[in-house]
Amino acid sequence: MTGRLPHSLRSDALDNRERILDASRALFAAEGLDVSMREIARRAGVGPATLYRRFPTKQLLVTEVFTDEMHACHAIVEEGRADPDPWRGFCLVIERLCELHARNRGFTDAFMSAFPDAMDFAAGREHTLASIAELARRAKATGRLRPDFVLDDLILMLMANRGIHATSTATQITASRRFAALMIRAFQAP
Amino acid sequence: MTGRLPHSLRSDALDNRERILDASRALFAAEGLDVSMREIARRAGVGPATLYRRFPTKQLLVTEVFTDEMHACHAIVEEGRADPDPWRGFCLVIERLCELHARNRGFTDAFMSAFPDAMDFAAGREHTLASIAELARRAKATGRLRPDFVLDDLILMLMANRGIHATSTATQITASRRFAALMIRAFQAP
DNA sequence: ACGCTAACGGACGCCGCCGTCCGGTTGGCT
DNA sequence: AGCCAACCGGACGGCGGCGTCCGTTAGCGT
């Protein structure tokens, strides 16, 4: 999945790898993608060389870390699509997506291709967006979603959602929820 | 206004001061507040020492640079308040405010108190927000603005607007305009 | 138990920014 | 014209991040 096989790694190496990923997850979620490699290594209790040996590029580390979140994205969209009421499903997707991104600053950066050449991500992103587009088409058919809604509006929303910062995670999520509610109202047909 | 009197400055010093402010304006608008002092000095064609001599703190430079924008903010809100139709005025304020912030990344950072101790700014900000609140009250009375609108929603909007980035300024403004339109729909009473 | 090799991390050189100091320059007043 | 103080900017030491090298450690297979 990453090109680097975790097999054929010595036990201590594997252990360090895990610690690096844990540290990355925590730091990326809290601070975004622009944490220094050094800081990740420190947090993981590992020398810089070890970090670079396992993940020569920050890019590789990022894609590895956010594979789960990417799957979560898919899952959210699929759940929305499975809803018998497309508009309800659409709203659910928006709410959940905003919360996911609010919980994980780094994932938003990655999703918005802060790393322009994260091809793995771009592919997953496009697939997710296409699914949302399909859901939006059905939601429009019910007359609840504005006919002039375009996919760019959703991207705009995610970009905007990224701008919302707060001191605590709890406040952050509350604010993001409020924002999602506003956007849903904006997307609703008059 | 800044504590540093531009009077009693030698002509060359005054000239450099102007060049520093110009460079800062350009860089802050384009890149936000996190440009290095060095870069500002380079852009202004001035040594680092000169920059620090004139503005010992980045904070001082920022407040000086964005005084104009702060006034523009006031003006926008006052114009909105002057509109005989409060809802129309409210919408105008939102559109103009979004555009102003879209044109100037650094100002948004400053306005959102990226510098937590920019007291001058905080005061101006609070005054502006209070004016908007008054306008909102009247707009609610007309029944066009949602009764549950709160000032935090506007701050949320500005934070969100900051998240919208684009490669070119033109695209940026287009996106921001679209966003403003969405938010207005969100704020409109059902 | 032993040895081989993967894996470790401290240390290195490089770079850019920070805020400051100081010897040279220049504007402005007499 | 000549002086003096205000002003200039190159240069400095400190810090932190970058990616890499290499001497040492310790997992694992026999």
GROMACS .gro file of C-alpha atoms (C1' of nucleotides) in nm:
model
  440
    1MET     CA    1   0.000   0.000   0.000
    2THR     CA    2   0.290   0.234   0.066
    3GLY     CA    3   0.563   0.066  -0.132
    4ARG     CA    4   0.760   0.010   0.192
    5LEU     CA    5   0.681  -0.337   0.313
    6PRO     CA    6   0.653  -0.356   0.690
    7HIS     CA    7   0.752  -0.723   0.649
    8SER     CA    8   1.119  -0.806   0.666
    9LEU     CA    9   1.160  -0.539   0.931
   10ARG     CA   10   1.327  -0.626   1.255
   11SER     CA   11   1.108  -0.621   1.565
   12ASP     CA   12   1.259  -0.305   1.712
   13ALA     CA   13   1.237  -0.135   1.375
   14LEU     CA   14   0.873  -0.225   1.347
   15ASP     CA   15   0.814  -0.093   1.696
   16ASN     CA   16   0.979   0.237   1.614
   17ARG     CA   17   0.779   0.260   1.296
   18GLU     CA   18   0.462   0.229   1.498
   19ARG     CA   19   0.575   0.493   1.745
   20ILE     CA   20   0.661   0.727   1.462
   21LEU     CA   21   0.318   0.684   1.311
   22ASP     CA   22   0.150   0.742   1.647
   23ALA     CA   23   0.348   1.058   1.708
   24SER     CA   24   0.274   1.180   1.356
   25ARG     CA   25  -0.095   1.115   1.395
   26ALA     CA   26  -0.109   1.313   1.717
   27LEU     CA   27   0.099   1.604   1.592
   28PHE     CA   28  -0.059   1.627   1.248
   29ALA     CA   29  -0.407   1.620   1.397
   30ALA     CA   30  -0.329   1.892   1.646
   31GLU     CA   31  -0.095   2.120   1.455
   32GLY     CA   32  -0.142   2.047   1.089
   33LEU     CA   33   0.114   1.926   0.840
   34ASP     CA   34   0.376   2.188   0.910
   35VAL     CA   35   0.532   2.023   1.212
   36SER     CA   36   0.904   1.972   1.174
   37MET     CA   37   1.041   1.624   1.115
   38ARG     CA   38   1.257   1.684   1.419
   39GLU     CA   39   0.958   1.737   1.641
   40ILE     CA   40   0.795   1.418   1.522
   41ALA     CA   41   1.115   1.228   1.592
   42ARG     CA   42   1.139   1.380   1.940
   43ARG     CA   43   0.779   1.297   2.020
   44ALA     CA   44   0.833   0.943   1.899
   45GLY     CA   45   1.144   0.908   2.115
   46VAL     CA   46   1.353   0.835   1.811
   47GLY     CA   47   1.658   0.985   1.645
   48PRO     CA   48   1.614   1.193   1.332
   49ALA     CA   49   1.803   0.937   1.127
   50THR     CA   50   1.559   0.663   1.220
   51LEU     CA   51   1.266   0.874   1.110
   52TYR     CA   52   1.429   0.956   0.777
   53ARG     CA   53   1.532   0.592   0.728
   54ARG     CA   54   1.176   0.473   0.763
   55PHE     CA   55   1.013   0.767   0.583
   56PRO     CA   56   1.261   0.943   0.357
   57THR     CA   57   1.003   1.208   0.270
   58LYS     CA   58   0.741   1.379   0.480
   59GLN     CA   59   0.509   1.307   0.193
   60LEU     CA   60   0.541   0.930   0.248
   61LEU     CA   61   0.474   0.972   0.616
   62VAL     CA   62   0.168   1.183   0.549
   63THR     CA   63   0.010   0.944   0.301
   64GLU     CA   64   0.073   0.653   0.536
   65VAL     CA   65  -0.075   0.835   0.833
   66PHE     CA   66  -0.390   0.954   0.659
   67THR     CA   67  -0.487   0.637   0.480
   68ASP     CA   68  -0.730   0.566   0.763
   69GLU     CA   69  -0.886   0.908   0.742
   70MET     CA   70  -0.920   0.871   0.367
   71HIS     CA   71  -1.111   0.548   0.426
   72ALA     CA   72  -1.325   0.727   0.683
   73CYS     CA   73  -1.405   0.985   0.416
   74HIS     CA   74  -1.519   0.715   0.179
   75ALA     CA   75  -1.723   0.551   0.450
   76ILE     CA   76  -1.901   0.874   0.535
   77VAL     CA   77  -1.993   0.939   0.175
   78GLU     CA   78  -2.107   0.583   0.118
   79GLU     CA   79  -2.326   0.598   0.424
   80GLY     CA   80  -2.479   0.917   0.294
   81ARG     CA   81  -2.543   0.759  -0.042
   82ALA     CA   82  -2.707   0.462   0.123
   83ASP     CA   83  -2.971   0.685   0.287
   84PRO     CA   84  -3.307   0.640   0.117
   85ASP     CA   85  -3.359   1.018   0.139
   86PRO     CA   86  -3.082   1.174  -0.074
   87TRP     CA   87  -3.117   1.516   0.088
   88ARG     CA   88  -3.090   1.365   0.433
   89GLY     CA   89  -2.788   1.172   0.315
   90PHE     CA   90  -2.635   1.485   0.167
   91CYS     CA   91  -2.678   1.675   0.492
   92LEU     CA   92  -2.525   1.388   0.686
   93VAL     CA   93  -2.224   1.386   0.458
   94ILE     CA   94  -2.168   1.756   0.509
   95GLU     CA   95  -2.200   1.737   0.885
   96ARG     CA   96  -1.975   1.436   0.920
   97LEU     CA   97  -1.719   1.565   0.673
   98CYS     CA   98  -1.691   1.895   0.856
   99GLU     CA   99  -1.647   1.718   1.186
  100LEU     CA  100  -1.384   1.482   1.047
  101HIS     CA  101  -1.187   1.774   0.910
  102ALA     CA  102  -1.234   1.973   1.229
  103ARG     CA  103  -1.090   1.689   1.432
  104ASN     CA  104  -0.788   1.663   1.210
  105ARG     CA  105  -0.620   1.975   1.088
  106GLY     CA  106  -0.348   1.783   0.910
  107PHE     CA  107  -0.592   1.570   0.717
  108THR     CA  108  -0.759   1.879   0.578
  109ASP     CA  109  -0.422   2.009   0.464
  110ALA     CA  110  -0.350   1.677   0.299
  111PHE     CA  111  -0.696   1.650   0.146
  112MET     CA  112  -0.668   1.999   0.007
  113SER     CA  113  -0.342   1.887  -0.147
  114ALA     CA  114  -0.111   2.103   0.056
  115PHE     CA  115   0.117   1.843  -0.091
  116PRO     CA  116   0.037   1.897  -0.457
  117ASP     CA  117   0.203   1.574  -0.564
  118ALA     CA  118   0.034   1.336  -0.326
  119MET     CA  119  -0.105   1.130  -0.606
  120ASP     CA  120  -0.245   0.857  -0.386
  121PHE     CA  121  -0.449   1.120  -0.214
  122ALA     CA  122  -0.557   1.296  -0.527
  123ALA     CA  123  -0.702   0.971  -0.660
  124GLY     CA  124  -0.892   0.899  -0.340
  125ARG     CA  125  -1.010   1.255  -0.325
  126GLU     CA  126  -1.146   1.254  -0.678
  127HIS     CA  127  -1.328   0.929  -0.616
  128THR     CA  128  -1.485   1.067  -0.300
  129LEU     CA  129  -1.586   1.386  -0.473
  130ALA     CA  130  -1.738   1.195  -0.763
  131SER     CA  131  -1.948   0.997  -0.518
  132ILE     CA  132  -2.067   1.314  -0.354
  133ALA     CA  133  -2.154   1.455  -0.693
  134GLU     CA  134  -2.372   1.155  -0.761
  135LEU     CA  135  -2.547   1.197  -0.429
  136ALA     CA  136  -2.595   1.566  -0.500
  137ARG     CA  137  -2.758   1.482  -0.833
  138ARG     CA  138  -3.017   1.266  -0.660
  139ALA     CA  139  -3.068   1.524  -0.385
  140LYS     CA  140  -3.138   1.787  -0.647
  141ALA     CA  141  -3.398   1.558  -0.803
  142THR     CA  142  -3.591   1.562  -0.475
  143GLY     CA  143  -3.604   1.940  -0.497
  144ARG     CA  144  -3.450   1.993  -0.156
  145LEU     CA  145  -3.099   2.074  -0.278
  146ARG     CA  146  -3.053   2.397  -0.473
  147PRO     CA  147  -3.039   2.326  -0.848
  148ASP     CA  148  -2.736   2.551  -0.891
  149PHE     CA  149  -2.526   2.359  -0.640
  150VAL     CA  150  -2.190   2.262  -0.784
  151LEU     CA  151  -1.915   2.044  -0.650
  152ASP     CA  152  -1.692   2.349  -0.618
  153ASP     CA  153  -1.927   2.473  -0.349
  154LEU     CA  154  -1.842   2.170  -0.142
  155ILE     CA  155  -1.472   2.222  -0.191
  156LEU     CA  156  -1.521   2.585  -0.102
  157MET     CA  157  -1.692   2.471   0.213
  158LEU     CA  158  -1.407   2.241   0.309
  159MET     CA  159  -1.152   2.513   0.244
  160ALA     CA  160  -1.357   2.751   0.453
  161ASN     CA  161  -1.395   2.493   0.727
  162ARG     CA  162  -1.020   2.474   0.747
  163GLY     CA  163  -1.005   2.842   0.833
  164ILE     CA  164  -1.197   2.784   1.154
  165HIS     CA  165  -0.956   2.754   1.442
  166ALA     CA  166  -1.011   2.735   1.814
  167THR     CA  167  -0.803   2.684   2.123
  168SER     CA  168  -0.962   2.359   2.233
  169THR     CA  169  -1.073   2.071   2.017
  170ALA     CA  170  -1.416   2.081   2.174
  171THR     CA  171  -1.469   2.446   2.080
  172GLN     CA  172  -1.332   2.370   1.737
  173ILE     CA  173  -1.589   2.098   1.677
  174THR     CA  174  -1.874   2.308   1.811
  175ALA     CA  175  -1.780   2.589   1.576
  176SER     CA  176  -1.742   2.352   1.286
  177ARG     CA  177  -2.083   2.203   1.356
  178ARG     CA  178  -2.239   2.545   1.358
  179PHE     CA  179  -2.066   2.618   1.030
  180ALA     CA  180  -2.192   2.295   0.876
  181ALA     CA  181  -2.547   2.386   0.978
  182LEU     CA  182  -2.510   2.725   0.811
  183MET     CA  183  -2.378   2.570   0.492
  184ILE     CA  184  -2.665   2.322   0.482
  185ARG     CA  185  -2.907   2.613   0.502
  186ALA     CA  186  -2.717   2.779   0.222
  187PHE     CA  187  -2.742   2.469   0.005
  188GLN     CA  188  -3.110   2.411   0.074
  189ALA     CA  189  -3.351   2.504  -0.207
  190PRO     CA  190  -3.561   2.811  -0.125
  191MET     CA  191  -0.109   5.742   1.627
  192THR     CA  192   0.175   5.496   1.660
  193GLY     CA  193   0.378   5.653   1.935
  194ARG     CA  194   0.668   5.696   1.694
  195LEU     CA  195   0.642   6.045   1.555
  196PRO     CA  196   0.735   6.066   1.190
  197HIS     CA  197   0.830   6.426   1.265
  198SER     CA  198   1.184   6.493   1.371
  199LEU     CA  199   1.298   6.222   1.133
  200ARG     CA  200   1.566   6.299   0.880
  201SER     CA  201   1.457   6.300   0.519
  202ASP     CA  202   1.635   5.978   0.427
  203ALA     CA  203   1.495   5.809   0.735
  204LEU     CA  204   1.147   5.919   0.643
  205ASP     CA  205   1.199   5.788   0.292
  206ASN     CA  206   1.311   5.449   0.419
  207ARG     CA  207   1.017   5.440   0.654
  208GLU     CA  208   0.784   5.486   0.359
  209ARG     CA  209   0.959   5.214   0.160
  210ILE     CA  210   0.936   4.976   0.452
  211LEU     CA  211   0.566   5.039   0.485
  212ASP     CA  212   0.513   4.987   0.111
  213ALA     CA  213   0.704   4.661   0.113
  214SER     CA  214   0.515   4.544   0.420
  215ARG     CA  215   0.180   4.627   0.265
  216ALA     CA  216   0.261   4.427  -0.047
  217LEU     CA  217   0.404   4.128   0.136
  218PHE     CA  218   0.142   4.114   0.410
  219ALA     CA  219  -0.139   4.134   0.157
  220ALA     CA  220   0.004   3.858  -0.058
  221GLU     CA  221   0.152   3.620   0.197
  222GLY     CA  222  -0.008   3.697   0.529
  223LEU     CA  223   0.160   3.808   0.848
  224ASP     CA  224   0.419   3.533   0.865
  225VAL     CA  225   0.671   3.690   0.632
  226SER     CA  226   1.011   3.726   0.787
  227MET     CA  227   1.139   4.067   0.890
  228ARG     CA  228   1.439   3.994   0.672
  229GLU     CA  229   1.225   3.954   0.365
  230ILE     CA  230   1.047   4.281   0.430
  231ALA     CA  231   1.382   4.456   0.469
  232ARG     CA  232   1.510   4.302   0.145
  233ARG     CA  233   1.197   4.401  -0.044
  234ALA     CA  234   1.226   4.753   0.090
  235GLY     CA  235   1.592   4.771  -0.015
  236VAL     CA  236   1.697   4.836   0.343
  237GLY     CA  237   1.924   4.670   0.594
  238PRO     CA  238   1.771   4.469   0.877
  239ALA     CA  239   1.897   4.715   1.134
  240THR     CA  240   1.709   4.999   0.969
  241LEU     CA  241   1.388   4.803   0.976
  242TYR     CA  242   1.429   4.717   1.345
  243ARG     CA  243   1.530   5.073   1.427
  244ARG     CA  244   1.209   5.209   1.280
  245PHE     CA  245   0.981   4.926   1.396
  246PRO     CA  246   1.136   4.741   1.689
  247THR     CA  247   0.851   4.490   1.686
  248LYS     CA  248   0.664   4.329   1.399
  249GLN     CA  249   0.356   4.413   1.598
  250LEU     CA  250   0.420   4.786   1.559
  251LEU     CA  251   0.473   4.746   1.188
  252VAL     CA  252   0.152   4.551   1.151
  253THR     CA  253  -0.065   4.798   1.338
  254GLU     CA  254   0.083   5.084   1.138
  255VAL     CA  255   0.030   4.907   0.806
  256PHE     CA  256  -0.328   4.803   0.868
  257THR     CA  257  -0.465   5.125   1.009
  258ASP     CA  258  -0.600   5.204   0.662
  259GLU     CA  259  -0.770   4.869   0.631
  260MET     CA  260  -0.920   4.912   0.975
  261HIS     CA  261  -1.068   5.241   0.859
  262ALA     CA  262  -1.196   5.071   0.545
  263CYS     CA  263  -1.370   4.820   0.769
  264HIS     CA  264  -1.541   5.096   0.962
  265ALA     CA  265  -1.641   5.268   0.641
  266ILE     CA  266  -1.796   4.952   0.501
  267VAL     CA  267  -2.001   4.894   0.812
  268GLU     CA  268  -2.111   5.256   0.833
  269GLU     CA  269  -2.222   5.249   0.471
  270GLY     CA  270  -2.421   4.935   0.545
  271ARG     CA  271  -2.581   5.097   0.845
  272ALA     CA  272  -2.673   5.401   0.636
  273ASP     CA  273  -2.879   5.191   0.397
  274PRO     CA  274  -3.250   5.251   0.451
  275ASP     CA  275  -3.310   4.876   0.411
  276PRO     CA  276  -3.122   4.709   0.700
  277TRP     CA  277  -3.121   4.368   0.533
  278ARG     CA  278  -2.977   4.514   0.215
  279GLY     CA  279  -2.718   4.696   0.424
  280PHE     CA  280  -2.636   4.378   0.610
  281CYS     CA  281  -2.584   4.187   0.286
  282LEU     CA  282  -2.365   4.465   0.154
  283VAL     CA  283  -2.149   4.457   0.463
  284ILE     CA  284  -2.099   4.084   0.430
  285GLU     CA  285  -2.007   4.102   0.064
  286ARG     CA  286  -1.768   4.391   0.107
  287LEU     CA  287  -1.612   4.253   0.422
  288CYS     CA  288  -1.542   3.920   0.254
  289GLU     CA  289  -1.386   4.092  -0.043
  290LEU     CA  290  -1.171   4.316   0.173
  291HIS     CA  291  -1.043   4.019   0.364
  292ALA     CA  292  -0.993   3.818   0.045
  293ARG     CA  293  -0.777   4.093  -0.098
  294ASN     CA  294  -0.563   4.109   0.210
  295ARG     CA  295  -0.457   3.792   0.379
  296GLY     CA  296  -0.248   3.972   0.634
  297PHE     CA  297  -0.531   4.196   0.742
  298THR     CA  298  -0.748   3.897   0.816
  299ASP     CA  299  -0.471   3.751   1.031
  300ALA     CA  300  -0.441   4.080   1.213
  301PHE     CA  301  -0.816   4.125   1.247
  302MET     CA  302  -0.851   3.776   1.386
  303SER     CA  303  -0.587   3.871   1.640
  304ALA     CA  304  -0.313   3.648   1.517
  305PHE     CA  305  -0.131   3.895   1.737
  306PRO     CA  306  -0.319   3.844   2.059
  307ASP     CA  307  -0.184   4.161   2.212
  308ALA     CA  308  -0.260   4.404   1.934
  309MET     CA  309  -0.472   4.618   2.158
  310ASP     CA  310  -0.521   4.893   1.907
  311PHE     CA  311  -0.672   4.642   1.675
  312ALA     CA  312  -0.884   4.473   1.934
  313ALA     CA  313  -1.048   4.806   2.015
  314GLY     CA  314  -1.122   4.885   1.652
  315ARG     CA  315  -1.245   4.535   1.596
  316GLU     CA  316  -1.485   4.544   1.886
  317HIS     CA  317  -1.623   4.875   1.775
  318THR     CA  318  -1.678   4.745   1.423
  319LEU     CA  319  -1.843   4.432   1.552
  320ALA     CA  320  -2.069   4.632   1.779
  321SER     CA  321  -2.182   4.839   1.481
  322ILE     CA  322  -2.257   4.526   1.286
  323ALA     CA  323  -2.454   4.390   1.578
  324GLU     CA  324  -2.668   4.702   1.577
  325LEU     CA  325  -2.731   4.666   1.205
  326ALA     CA  326  -2.816   4.299   1.255
  327ARG     CA  327  -3.072   4.391   1.519
  328ARG     CA  328  -3.252   4.619   1.275
  329ALA     CA  329  -3.224   4.361   0.996
  330LYS     CA  330  -3.388   4.104   1.221
  331ALA     CA  331  -3.670   4.345   1.288
  332THR     CA  332  -3.752   4.348   0.917
  333GLY     CA  333  -3.786   3.970   0.929
  334ARG     CA  334  -3.534   3.911   0.654
  335LEU     CA  335  -3.244   3.813   0.882
  336ARG     CA  336  -3.279   3.490   1.079
  337PRO     CA  337  -3.381   3.563   1.439
  338ASP     CA  338  -3.118   3.324   1.573
  339PHE     CA  339  -2.831   3.505   1.403
  340VAL     CA  340  -2.554   3.589   1.647
  341LEU     CA  341  -2.241   3.793   1.608
  342ASP     CA  342  -2.034   3.478   1.647
  343ASP     CA  343  -2.177   3.363   1.315
  344LEU     CA  344  -2.016   3.661   1.148
  345ILE     CA  345  -1.684   3.591   1.312
  346LEU     CA  346  -1.719   3.231   1.210
  347MET     CA  347  -1.776   3.350   0.855
  348LEU     CA  348  -1.463   3.566   0.859
  349MET     CA  349  -1.256   3.283   1.000
  350ALA     CA  350  -1.394   3.054   0.734
  351ASN     CA  351  -1.332   3.311   0.463
  352ARG     CA  352  -0.969   3.311   0.565
  353GLY     CA  353  -0.945   2.943   0.485
  354ILE     CA  354  -1.022   3.007   0.119
  355HIS     CA  355  -0.700   3.023  -0.076
  356ALA     CA  356  -0.634   3.042  -0.445
  357THR     CA  357  -0.335   3.079  -0.671
  358SER     CA  358  -0.436   3.411  -0.825
  359THR     CA  359  -0.595   3.707  -0.653
  360ALA     CA  360  -0.872   3.710  -0.912
  361THR     CA  361  -0.969   3.350  -0.841
  362GLN     CA  362  -0.945   3.423  -0.473
  363ILE     CA  363  -1.194   3.706  -0.496
  364THR     CA  364  -1.431   3.509  -0.715
  365ALA     CA  365  -1.430   3.225  -0.463
  366SER     CA  366  -1.475   3.464  -0.176
  367ARG     CA  367  -1.770   3.628  -0.349
  368ARG     CA  368  -1.933   3.292  -0.403
  369PHE     CA  369  -1.878   3.216  -0.038
  370ALA     CA  370  -2.030   3.543   0.071
  371ALA     CA  371  -2.339   3.468  -0.139
  372LEU     CA  372  -2.372   3.128   0.029
  373MET     CA  373  -2.342   3.280   0.373
  374ILE     CA  374  -2.605   3.540   0.294
  375ARG     CA  375  -2.841   3.261   0.197
  376ALA     CA  376  -2.756   3.088   0.521
  377PHE     CA  377  -2.836   3.401   0.721
  378GLN     CA  378  -3.160   3.476   0.540
  379ALA     CA  379  -3.480   3.397   0.729
  380PRO     CA  380  -3.668   3.096   0.585
  381DA     C1'  381   2.668  -1.905   2.237
  382DC     C1'  382   2.811  -1.660   1.862
  383DG     C1'  383   2.849  -1.382   1.482
  384DC     C1'  384   2.646  -1.113   1.119
  385DT     C1'  385   2.402  -0.753   0.972
  386DA     C1'  386   2.001  -0.458   1.019
  387DA     C1'  387   1.897  -0.084   1.280
  388DC     C1'  388   1.997   0.289   1.601
  389DG     C1'  389   2.093   0.782   1.718
  390DG     C1'  390   2.441   1.137   1.817
  391DA     C1'  391   2.693   1.452   1.554
  392DC     C1'  392   2.795   1.712   1.145
  393DG     C1'  393   2.768   2.088   0.789
  394DC     C1'  394   2.445   2.382   0.572
  395DC     C1'  395   2.100   2.731   0.562
  396DG     C1'  396   1.782   3.107   0.707
  397DC     C1'  397   1.598   3.388   1.055
  398DC     C1'  398   1.648   3.635   1.483
  399DG     C1'  399   1.786   4.086   1.723
  400DT     C1'  400   2.206   4.370   1.802
  401DC     C1'  401   2.650   4.613   1.758
  402DC     C1'  402   2.955   4.927   1.544
  403DG     C1'  403   3.239   5.168   1.196
  404DG     C1'  404   3.132   5.439   0.801
  405DT     C1'  405   2.818   5.774   0.563
  406DT     C1'  406   2.519   6.164   0.490
  407DG     C1'  407   2.162   6.504   0.580
  408DG     C1'  408   2.096   6.952   0.780
  409DC     C1'  409   2.219   7.344   1.049
  410DT     C1'  410   2.547   7.731   1.130
  411DA     C1'  411   3.222   7.510   0.388
  412DG     C1'  412   3.239   7.239   0.777
  413DC     C1'  413   3.080   7.000   1.168
  414DC     C1'  414   2.803   6.676   1.427
  415DA     C1'  415   2.460   6.392   1.523
  416DA     C1'  416   2.129   6.103   1.308
  417DC     C1'  417   2.122   5.735   1.023
  418DC     C1'  418   2.277   5.348   0.752
  419DG     C1'  419   2.375   4.850   0.662
  420DG     C1'  420   2.719   4.473   0.681
  421DA     C1'  421   2.848   4.151   1.010
  422DC     C1'  422   2.801   3.882   1.424
  423DG     C1'  423   2.660   3.501   1.758
  424DG     C1'  424   2.266   3.221   1.868
  425DC     C1'  425   1.901   2.918   1.749
  426DG     C1'  426   1.645   2.561   1.503
  427DG     C1'  427   1.543   2.296   1.111
  428DC     C1'  428   1.726   2.034   0.722
  429DG     C1'  429   1.915   1.568   0.535
  430DT     C1'  430   2.327   1.257   0.594
  431DC     C1'  431   2.727   0.998   0.779
  432DC     C1'  432   2.919   0.666   1.072
  433DG     C1'  433   3.058   0.429   1.502
  434DT     C1'  434   2.788   0.153   1.818
  435DT     C1'  435   2.413  -0.155   1.969
  436DA     C1'  436   2.119  -0.535   1.962
  437DG     C1'  437   1.786  -0.854   1.711
  438DC     C1'  438   1.787  -1.297   1.499
  439DG     C1'  439   1.936  -1.706   1.267
  440DT     C1'  440   2.246  -2.095   1.325
   0.00000   0.00000   0.00000
